[in-house]
Amino acid sequence: MRTRLLTVVGVAVVIAAVAVFARLARTDVAGQSPAPAPQAGPASLPAEAATAAEAGETPWGDPDLQGLWSYDLEVPLQRPARYGNREFFTDEERAALDKERAEILGESDRRYSPGTEQDVGGAYNAAIFTTHKPVGRRTSLIVDPPDGKIPPLTPEAQKKRAEIRAFQVALLQATDVCKNNLPGCSGGKYGPPSPRRAEAPPHYLTVAAAGGPGGGGGIINRSDNPEDRNLGERCMAAVLPDFGGNTGFFLQIIQSPGAVSIFYDTGQGQGWQRVIPVTANPHLPSHVRQWWGNSRGRWDGKTLVVDVTNFSPKTYFQGSYENLHLVERWTRLDTNTIEYAVTIEDPTTWTRPWTVKQEYNKQNDYANRHYKEPRCHEGNYGMVGLLAGARAEERAFADGRGPDPATKCTAGCGGFAAGFGDSGEDSNPLTR
Amino acid sequence: MRRWSTGSMILVALAAAAASAVVSRSVTRDTGEATVAAARTADGTPDFSGIWQANNEANWDLQAHEARPGAITQQGVYPYAYARVPAAPVLALGAAGGVPASIGVVEGDGEIPYTPEAAAIRKENGEHWVDRDPELKCYLPGIPRAMYMPYPVQILQSANKINMAFAFTSTARTIHLDKVEEPPDDTYMGHSVGRWEGDTLVVDVTRFNGKNWFDRAGNFHSDALHLVERFTPISRDAIRYEVTIEDPKVFTRPWRISMPLYRRLEPAMELLEYRCIEFVEEFLFGNLRKQQLVKRWEGETMIIDITRKVPTGDKLYEWYRR
Amino acid sequence: MRIRLNGSMISVAIAAAVVGAAISASVTQSAGQASRPGQVAGRPNLSGIWQANNEAHWDVQAHAARAGAVTQPGVYPLEYARVAAAPVVALGAAGGVPASLGVVEGDGEIPYTPEALAIKKENAEHWIDRDPELKCYLPGIPRAMYMPYPFEITQSTNKIHMAYAFATTARTIHLDQVDPPPTDTWMGHSVGRWEGDTLVVDVTSFNDKTWFDRAGNFHSDGLHLVERFTLATPDVIQYEVTIEDPKVFARSWRMAMPLYRRMEPNMQLLEYRCTEFAEEFLYGHVRKEQLVKRWEGETMIVDITRKVPPGDKFYEWFRK
């Protein structure tokens, strides 16, 4: 009898002790919990993940947009009028355009008058922009309106643009650009240095890139302050929406449940990144503004639809500022293609919304050709040189040793059409 | 009545004690206190997706330290190191301009094992913080510093990549769980390759360019820096973050830091921008403006005057390279 | 064999259960601090070292990032184009203000009366001269709960003590009956009670000398708070506070935020005894000889001139 009781009690003690120690072990800290530990090795995905991948889905069941993608086609933003409402080139037209562009770019003896600022700009272009992306299928990035053009500006936007333009040409007034009636001076005329050179610009100017002559964006011919220079020179050229600009771009997309991250390797060291919350939560309060706006994503079938609002007044996109509103649609068409479509609207700037479409190509994930170090800022000797050089020119002029800096051009001068001529038959046939 | 032997009573007592330990343990844990287990992905690994932030003083100085009167100090009325006062650049911030105390994040004896030459550089860095700390210039902050700066980090964990997006200067790094080619050049943020060891994400980080600091105290490294990071869940909302730091050009042996990272638990938390490139233009280029912009500030008990100077010759450009 | 329950067996079992509970209580651990019971007298135990991990101490309302704690107009006369001002320009990116989703509930607005709103704006414009934090004055409640320094809660049965690293200040929450304080206070008079697992604290008897944040949000001596502390997990307190002050706000409003346990294994509260640190800020203008005058870096020189406000203004400055 005693033996059996002891046995029963002994078993109970052992069971209880095991229970105590098991609980202690499980609730103790840091990496010692005895949970199952499947090794997700690099070479093979676990079985469930592999099936999901075949279905174009992430392991948690969302459409899979992940990987490295590139956009490396030459497609103008707006469609040249001669192509009317056609969305696509024929293969013959593409080949002809490539040939014509190659011939223009290959002309090594096309020069502006030697020694002019345009000649120097042109030389920079000839050295840098020796290769170009091939012409894409699309006649323009804009697919709506049907004519492929940015819709008309509202009167309010036109007025703002005119005010900026007037300021621009005032700062070019005393330069060769106006003396020689180059396109950069259109709307202005040659004259002595304008007193407006001492004014702050009439609106906050944050143009992404130097761009072509004239424009309406607002690059100004001055280096009094870092704020006078364009965003590219300030190493802040990354904008949303980003269509890849001159250089095209590489995207890295990584998803997790409820979030999609996109790193844009774009421009020259101007890369940027965003994380899109996939949520029904409302946007930020309207007084909180961001350079890249505030994104809200949701899945619509296989498409990631992203609503972007809350842009900062410092945003500048084709004339739109803080009232910019985007609706993006990211769809993986097949293993190797993502279609990106974005509807762009701002009733204070354009009379109707417009839509851009692009196709991105899958790149080799192993090669990992994705530059995630937008180090423009960490090596921005250009800004230092622009400012220090301008101060040196002022001192030289004050000492009678140099020309009036007001007669020199450092922005909007022309000659910077990426290897093409500014106008005429040597200009880029895609924007002519 | 049967009499129980002493032995039986002891055994019964032990059993009851053990049983009640289990019972009371589950009672304490069940009054809303159960530690929430780590989130897991479909394949069973811990899921670190979410927004995280350190909650310590490591970005000021990795090593244990007392509170200091200012981020920059000068000698007070006494010539003692412990009696310094805030210096001009931070004086106007009063108690908001000091450095909080810290128990430190360096493991072991808390020392950072610099070579004698490197220790001298670290000391100089500390003395020239304003001119040399890349954080002030809004340069890419590097790893591990980006993990414990006072700004949030969003982790997106996918099957073969883990992305970390940082609010500070909107930078990011990718941890590759699959095979990829090495980058063609050294980098500020390093090249991160990860693998799972049980519930720990182990990340090997190399290919640094040597331009970063570990903190605001001047602790630094060279382009030979090699890190092994370990991310282990403490619970669903806390990660134990450990880093083994190796750099034979600077340290005589490897050393380690460790700290918790905490999930930001606000509902609808999202990463917002700290796009400081624009914020630092005055700091970086204000000495080259045509007309000085930030010159003077006048309060009720003090006036601050800023004079800018342009370093001569090549020093102008070298200052940006620091 | 039948096991028969009898008196001695029962008493042995009970005694053993008590011992077992004592053992388990001493063994209960969560990552971080020394062994600590999950409960005190049947209530969730809030003891330990905690810290907010957000941007509320800058500005409790949602805001985009700013170039500096103090800004001035840039080259444009626009609000969104200001630059870091002289008091912080030497700190570069370390001197800015991070963005925040805000901690004010509802529509995120603080319902100031029109007169009070004007004062808030002035406070913000005169931050350096008016924010009591810079003078290392007692920070008040709720500000002390979310300043970027840790605090330690010691929970007993009839008192709960909160000790703050900042200025090494503290407050006691009385769960028992005590006489109210004889005068108004910086840190308020806190009376607590448990509602289920939530500690509800009524705080009154404030003076008007503390702010809510570095953005100038303030109150009067009519301030009345109701705080609620609930353990969401063993390492997270959900902290909510309802704020009422009929002299300043048109209605009551609420803030809410998580407070996180500092989970370092050897965490302890260290001093931020800023009274000494702030002496130059507070009294440097009446030293016999100016002590902090100039700092020279490679691209900028910072010169400090001190001034003594005339007449009564000299004393009023310390009262702000």
CSV table of C-alpha atoms in Angstrom, one decimal, chain B residues 1-4 8-10 12-18 20-22 24-25 27-29 31-36 52-57 65-77 82-105 127-132 134-139 150-152 168 216 234-238 240 258-260 262-270 272-276 278-280 282-284 287 289 293-311 315 319-320 322, chain C residues 2-4 6-9 12-14 16-25 27-31 37-39 44-45 50-55 63-70 72-75 80-103 125-130 133-136 148-150 166 197 214 231-236 238 256-258 260-268 270-274 276-278 280-282 285 287 291-309 313 317 320:
chain,number,residue,atom,x,y,z
B,1,MET,CA,-7.3,6.9,10.6
B,2,ARG,CA,-4.2,5.9,8.8
B,3,ARG,CA,-1.1,7.7,9.8
B,4,TRP,CA,0.9,9.1,7.0
B,8,SER,CA,4.7,10.5,2.2
B,9,MET,CA,3.8,13.9,3.7
B,10,ILE,CA,6.9,15.4,2.3
B,12,VAL,CA,2.7,15.2,-1.1
B,13,ALA,CA,3.9,18.6,0.0
B,14,LEU,CA,6.4,18.8,-2.8
B,15,ALA,CA,3.8,17.7,-5.3
B,16,ALA,CA,1.4,20.3,-4.0
B,17,ALA,CA,4.1,23.0,-4.0
B,18,ALA,CA,5.1,22.2,-7.6
B,20,SER,CA,0.7,25.4,-7.1
B,21,ALA,CA,3.7,27.0,-8.6
B,22,VAL,CA,2.3,26.0,-11.9
B,24,SER,CA,0.0,30.5,-9.5
B,25,ARG,CA,2.3,31.1,-12.4
B,27,VAL,CA,-2.7,32.9,-12.7
B,28,THR,CA,-0.1,35.7,-12.7
B,29,ARG,CA,0.5,35.3,-16.4
B,31,THR,CA,-4.2,38.5,-15.5
B,32,GLY,CA,-3.6,40.2,-18.8
B,33,GLU,CA,0.1,39.8,-18.3
B,34,ALA,CA,0.9,37.0,-20.6
B,35,THR,CA,4.0,37.9,-22.7
B,36,VAL,CA,2.7,38.1,-26.2
B,52,TRP,CA,10.5,49.9,-34.5
B,53,GLN,CA,12.6,52.3,-32.5
B,54,ALA,CA,15.3,52.1,-29.9
B,55,ASN,CA,14.5,53.8,-26.6
B,56,ASN,CA,17.9,54.6,-25.1
B,57,GLU,CA,20.8,57.0,-25.2
B,65,HIS,CA,28.1,57.9,-19.0
B,66,GLU,CA,26.7,60.4,-16.6
B,67,ALA,CA,24.5,63.2,-17.8
B,68,ARG,CA,26.3,66.1,-19.4
B,69,PRO,CA,25.3,69.8,-19.4
B,70,GLY,CA,25.4,70.2,-23.1
B,71,ALA,CA,26.0,68.4,-26.4
B,72,ILE,CA,29.0,70.7,-26.6
B,73,THR,CA,30.6,71.9,-23.4
B,74,GLN,CA,33.4,74.3,-22.3
B,75,GLN,CA,35.3,74.8,-19.2
B,76,GLY,CA,33.3,76.2,-16.3
B,77,VAL,CA,34.7,78.2,-13.4
B,82,TYR,CA,33.1,67.2,-14.2
B,83,ALA,CA,32.4,70.9,-13.9
B,84,ARG,CA,32.1,72.0,-17.5
B,85,VAL,CA,29.2,74.1,-18.7
B,86,PRO,CA,27.2,74.2,-21.9
B,87,ALA,CA,29.1,75.9,-24.7
B,88,ALA,CA,27.8,78.7,-27.0
B,89,PRO,CA,26.3,76.5,-29.7
B,90,VAL,CA,23.8,74.9,-27.3
B,91,LEU,CA,23.6,77.4,-24.5
B,92,ALA,CA,20.2,78.8,-25.6
B,93,LEU,CA,18.6,75.4,-25.3
B,94,GLY,CA,19.1,75.2,-21.5
B,95,ALA,CA,18.2,71.9,-20.0
B,96,ALA,CA,16.9,70.7,-23.3
B,97,GLY,CA,20.4,70.9,-24.7
B,98,GLY,CA,22.1,68.5,-22.3
B,99,VAL,CA,23.0,64.8,-22.8
B,100,PRO,CA,21.1,62.3,-20.7
B,101,ALA,CA,22.9,59.7,-18.6
B,102,SER,CA,23.1,56.1,-19.8
B,103,ILE,CA,24.0,52.6,-18.5
B,104,GLY,CA,25.7,52.1,-21.9
B,105,VAL,CA,25.2,49.4,-24.6
B,127,GLU,CA,36.4,67.4,-29.5
B,128,HIS,CA,35.4,68.4,-33.0
B,129,TRP,CA,31.9,67.0,-32.9
B,130,VAL,CA,30.2,69.8,-34.8
B,131,ASP,CA,32.6,69.8,-37.7
B,132,ARG,CA,33.1,66.1,-38.0
B,134,PRO,CA,28.3,63.0,-40.3
B,135,GLU,CA,24.9,63.0,-38.6
B,136,LEU,CA,25.0,66.8,-38.4
B,137,LYS,CA,25.6,67.0,-42.1
B,138,CYS,CA,22.6,64.7,-42.7
B,139,TYR,CA,24.9,62.2,-44.4
B,150,PRO,CA,16.0,58.6,-32.3
B,151,TYR,CA,13.8,58.1,-35.3
B,152,PRO,CA,11.7,55.1,-36.2
B,168,PHE,CA,16.3,59.7,-40.8
B,216,ARG,CA,27.7,61.5,-31.3
B,234,ILE,CA,11.9,38.9,-26.9
B,235,SER,CA,8.2,39.1,-27.5
B,236,ARG,CA,5.9,40.3,-30.3
B,237,ASP,CA,6.8,43.9,-29.5
B,238,ALA,CA,10.5,43.8,-28.5
B,240,ARG,CA,16.9,41.9,-28.7
B,258,SER,CA,23.3,45.1,-27.4
B,259,MET,CA,19.9,46.7,-26.8
B,260,PRO,CA,16.2,46.2,-27.1
B,262,TYR,CA,10.7,48.3,-29.4
B,263,ARG,CA,7.7,48.2,-31.7
B,264,ARG,CA,6.0,51.6,-32.0
B,265,LEU,CA,2.5,50.6,-30.8
B,266,GLU,CA,0.5,53.7,-31.7
B,267,PRO,CA,-2.5,52.7,-33.8
B,268,ALA,CA,-2.0,53.5,-37.5
B,269,MET,CA,1.7,54.1,-36.9
B,270,GLU,CA,3.5,55.0,-40.1
B,272,LEU,CA,7.1,60.0,-41.6
B,273,GLU,CA,9.8,61.9,-43.4
B,274,TYR,CA,12.9,63.5,-41.7
B,275,ARG,CA,14.3,64.8,-45.0
B,276,CYS,CA,17.1,66.7,-43.4
B,278,GLU,CA,17.2,70.6,-46.9
B,279,PHE,CA,17.3,71.3,-43.1
B,280,VAL,CA,21.1,71.3,-43.1
B,282,GLU,CA,22.3,76.5,-43.8
B,283,PHE,CA,24.7,74.5,-41.7
B,284,LEU,CA,26.5,73.1,-44.7
B,287,ASN,CA,29.1,80.2,-45.2
B,289,ARG,CA,25.7,82.4,-49.4
B,293,LEU,CA,21.1,84.3,-43.8
B,294,VAL,CA,21.3,83.1,-40.2
B,295,LYS,CA,23.1,85.8,-38.3
B,296,ARG,CA,21.6,86.7,-35.0
B,297,TRP,CA,19.0,85.7,-32.5
B,298,GLU,CA,17.9,87.9,-29.6
B,299,GLY,CA,16.1,86.6,-26.6
B,300,GLU,CA,15.5,88.3,-23.3
B,301,THR,CA,18.7,87.4,-21.6
B,302,MET,CA,21.0,86.5,-24.4
B,303,ILE,CA,21.9,87.4,-27.9
B,304,ILE,CA,23.5,84.9,-30.3
B,305,ASP,CA,25.6,86.1,-33.2
B,306,ILE,CA,26.8,83.8,-35.9
B,307,THR,CA,29.8,84.6,-38.0
B,308,ARG,CA,30.6,82.3,-40.9
B,309,LYS,CA,34.0,81.5,-42.1
B,310,VAL,CA,35.2,79.7,-45.3
B,311,PRO,CA,38.0,77.3,-44.8
B,315,LYS,CA,40.2,72.7,-46.5
B,319,TRP,CA,35.3,69.7,-44.5
B,320,TYR,CA,32.5,68.1,-46.5
B,322,ARG,CA,34.6,64.3,-43.0
C,2,ARG,CA,-7.9,3.8,-1.6
C,3,ILE,CA,-6.4,7.2,-0.7
C,4,ARG,CA,-8.4,8.8,2.0
C,6,ASN,CA,-7.8,13.6,5.9
C,7,GLY,CA,-7.1,16.7,7.9
C,8,SER,CA,-3.3,16.4,8.0
C,9,MET,CA,-3.1,15.8,4.3
C,12,VAL,CA,0.1,19.8,4.4
C,13,ALA,CA,-1.2,20.6,0.9
C,14,ILE,CA,-2.3,24.1,1.9
C,16,ALA,CA,2.8,23.5,0.4
C,17,ALA,CA,0.6,25.6,-1.9
C,18,VAL,CA,1.6,28.7,0.0
C,19,VAL,CA,5.3,27.8,-0.3
C,20,GLY,CA,4.8,27.1,-3.9
C,21,ALA,CA,3.1,30.4,-4.6
C,22,ALA,CA,6.0,32.2,-2.8
C,23,ILE,CA,8.5,30.3,-5.0
C,24,SER,CA,6.6,31.1,-8.2
C,25,ALA,CA,6.2,34.8,-7.2
C,27,VAL,CA,10.6,33.3,-9.9
C,28,THR,CA,8.3,35.3,-12.2
C,29,GLN,CA,10.4,37.2,-14.6
C,30,SER,CA,9.9,39.3,-17.7
C,31,ALA,CA,12.9,40.3,-19.7
C,37,PRO,CA,5.7,40.0,-8.9
C,38,GLY,CA,3.1,40.3,-11.6
C,39,GLN,CA,0.7,41.6,-9.1
C,44,PRO,CA,-1.4,44.6,-12.0
C,45,ASN,CA,2.0,45.6,-10.9
C,50,TRP,CA,9.4,53.1,-18.3
C,51,GLN,CA,9.8,55.6,-21.0
C,52,ALA,CA,7.7,57.1,-23.8
C,53,ASN,CA,9.1,56.5,-27.3
C,54,ASN,CA,7.5,59.2,-29.4
C,55,GLU,CA,7.8,62.9,-30.4
C,63,HIS,CA,3.3,67.8,-37.3
C,64,ALA,CA,5.8,67.5,-40.2
C,65,ALA,CA,9.5,67.6,-39.5
C,66,ARG,CA,11.0,71.0,-38.9
C,67,ALA,CA,14.5,72.4,-39.6
C,68,GLY,CA,15.2,73.4,-36.1
C,69,ALA,CA,13.9,73.6,-32.6
C,70,VAL,CA,14.1,77.3,-33.3
C,72,GLN,CA,13.8,81.9,-38.7
C,73,PRO,CA,12.6,82.9,-42.1
C,74,GLY,CA,14.7,81.5,-44.9
C,75,VAL,CA,15.2,83.2,-48.3
C,80,TYR,CA,7.2,76.1,-44.8
C,81,ALA,CA,10.5,77.5,-45.9
C,82,ARG,CA,12.0,78.5,-42.6
C,83,VAL,CA,15.6,77.5,-41.6
C,84,ALA,CA,17.3,76.6,-38.4
C,85,ALA,CA,18.0,79.7,-36.4
C,86,ALA,CA,21.1,80.8,-34.6
C,87,PRO,CA,20.4,79.0,-31.3
C,88,VAL,CA,20.5,75.6,-33.0
C,89,VAL,CA,22.2,76.1,-36.4
C,90,ALA,CA,25.5,74.6,-35.2
C,91,LEU,CA,23.7,71.3,-34.5
C,92,GLY,CA,22.8,70.6,-38.1
C,93,ALA,CA,20.5,67.7,-38.6
C,94,ALA,CA,20.7,66.9,-34.9
C,95,GLY,CA,19.0,70.2,-34.2
C,96,GLY,CA,15.8,69.5,-36.1
C,97,VAL,CA,12.4,68.4,-34.9
C,98,PRO,CA,11.2,65.0,-36.1
C,99,ALA,CA,7.7,64.5,-37.6
C,100,SER,CA,4.9,63.0,-35.5
C,101,LEU,CA,1.4,61.5,-35.9
C,102,GLY,CA,0.5,63.3,-32.7
C,103,VAL,CA,-1.0,62.0,-29.5
C,125,GLU,CA,7.5,82.3,-30.6
C,126,HIS,CA,9.2,82.8,-27.3
C,127,TRP,CA,10.1,79.2,-26.7
C,128,ILE,CA,13.6,79.8,-25.3
C,129,ASP,CA,12.6,82.5,-22.9
C,130,ARG,CA,9.4,80.9,-21.7
C,133,GLU,CA,11.8,72.8,-19.3
C,134,LEU,CA,14.8,74.9,-20.5
C,135,LYS,CA,15.1,76.4,-17.0
C,136,CYS,CA,15.1,72.8,-15.6
C,148,PRO,CA,12.7,61.8,-23.4
C,149,TYR,CA,14.0,60.5,-20.1
C,150,PRO,CA,13.1,57.4,-18.2
C,166,PHE,CA,14.5,64.7,-15.5
C,197,ASP,CA,-7.1,46.5,-13.9
C,214,ARG,CA,8.1,72.4,-26.4
C,231,LEU,CA,-1.0,47.2,-18.7
C,232,ALA,CA,-1.5,46.2,-22.4
C,233,THR,CA,1.2,43.6,-22.0
C,234,PRO,CA,3.7,43.1,-19.2
C,235,ASP,CA,6.0,45.5,-20.9
C,236,VAL,CA,3.6,48.2,-22.2
C,238,GLN,CA,-1.4,52.2,-22.3
C,256,ALA,CA,-3.1,58.7,-25.4
C,257,MET,CA,0.2,56.9,-26.0
C,258,PRO,CA,2.0,53.7,-25.1
C,260,TYR,CA,7.4,51.1,-22.9
C,261,ARG,CA,9.3,49.3,-20.2
C,262,ARG,CA,13.1,49.9,-20.5
C,263,MET,CA,14.0,46.3,-21.0
C,264,GLU,CA,17.8,46.4,-20.6
C,265,PRO,CA,18.7,43.6,-18.1
C,266,ASN,CA,20.5,46.0,-15.8
C,267,MET,CA,18.4,49.1,-16.3
C,268,GLN,CA,18.4,51.6,-13.5
C,270,LEU,CA,20.2,57.6,-13.6
C,271,GLU,CA,20.2,61.3,-12.8
C,272,TYR,CA,19.5,64.1,-15.2
C,273,ARG,CA,20.1,66.7,-12.5
C,274,CYS,CA,19.8,69.7,-14.7
C,276,GLU,CA,23.3,72.7,-12.3
C,277,PHE,CA,23.4,72.4,-16.1
C,278,ALA,CA,20.9,75.2,-16.5
C,280,GLU,CA,24.7,79.3,-17.2
C,281,PHE,CA,21.4,79.6,-19.1
C,282,LEU,CA,19.6,81.0,-16.0
C,285,HIS,CA,23.9,87.2,-17.5
C,287,ARG,CA,27.9,86.6,-13.3
C,291,LEU,CA,31.7,82.7,-18.7
C,292,VAL,CA,30.3,81.3,-21.9
C,293,LYS,CA,31.1,83.8,-24.7
C,294,ARG,CA,32.3,82.2,-27.9
C,295,TRP,CA,32.7,79.0,-29.8
C,296,GLU,CA,34.7,78.7,-33.0
C,297,GLY,CA,34.4,75.8,-35.4
C,298,GLU,CA,35.7,75.4,-38.9
C,299,THR,CA,32.8,77.1,-40.7
C,300,MET,CA,31.1,79.1,-38.0
C,301,ILE,CA,31.7,81.2,-34.9
C,302,VAL,CA,29.0,81.5,-32.3
C,303,ASP,CA,29.2,84.6,-30.1
C,304,ILE,CA,27.0,85.0,-27.0
C,305,THR,CA,26.2,88.5,-25.6
C,306,ARG,CA,24.2,88.5,-22.4
C,307,LYS,CA,21.7,91.1,-21.4
C,308,VAL,CA,19.9,91.9,-18.2
C,309,PRO,CA,16.2,92.7,-18.6
C,313,LYS,CA,11.3,92.2,-16.1
C,317,TRP,CA,11.8,86.2,-16.7
C,320,LYS,CA,7.8,82.6,-16.9
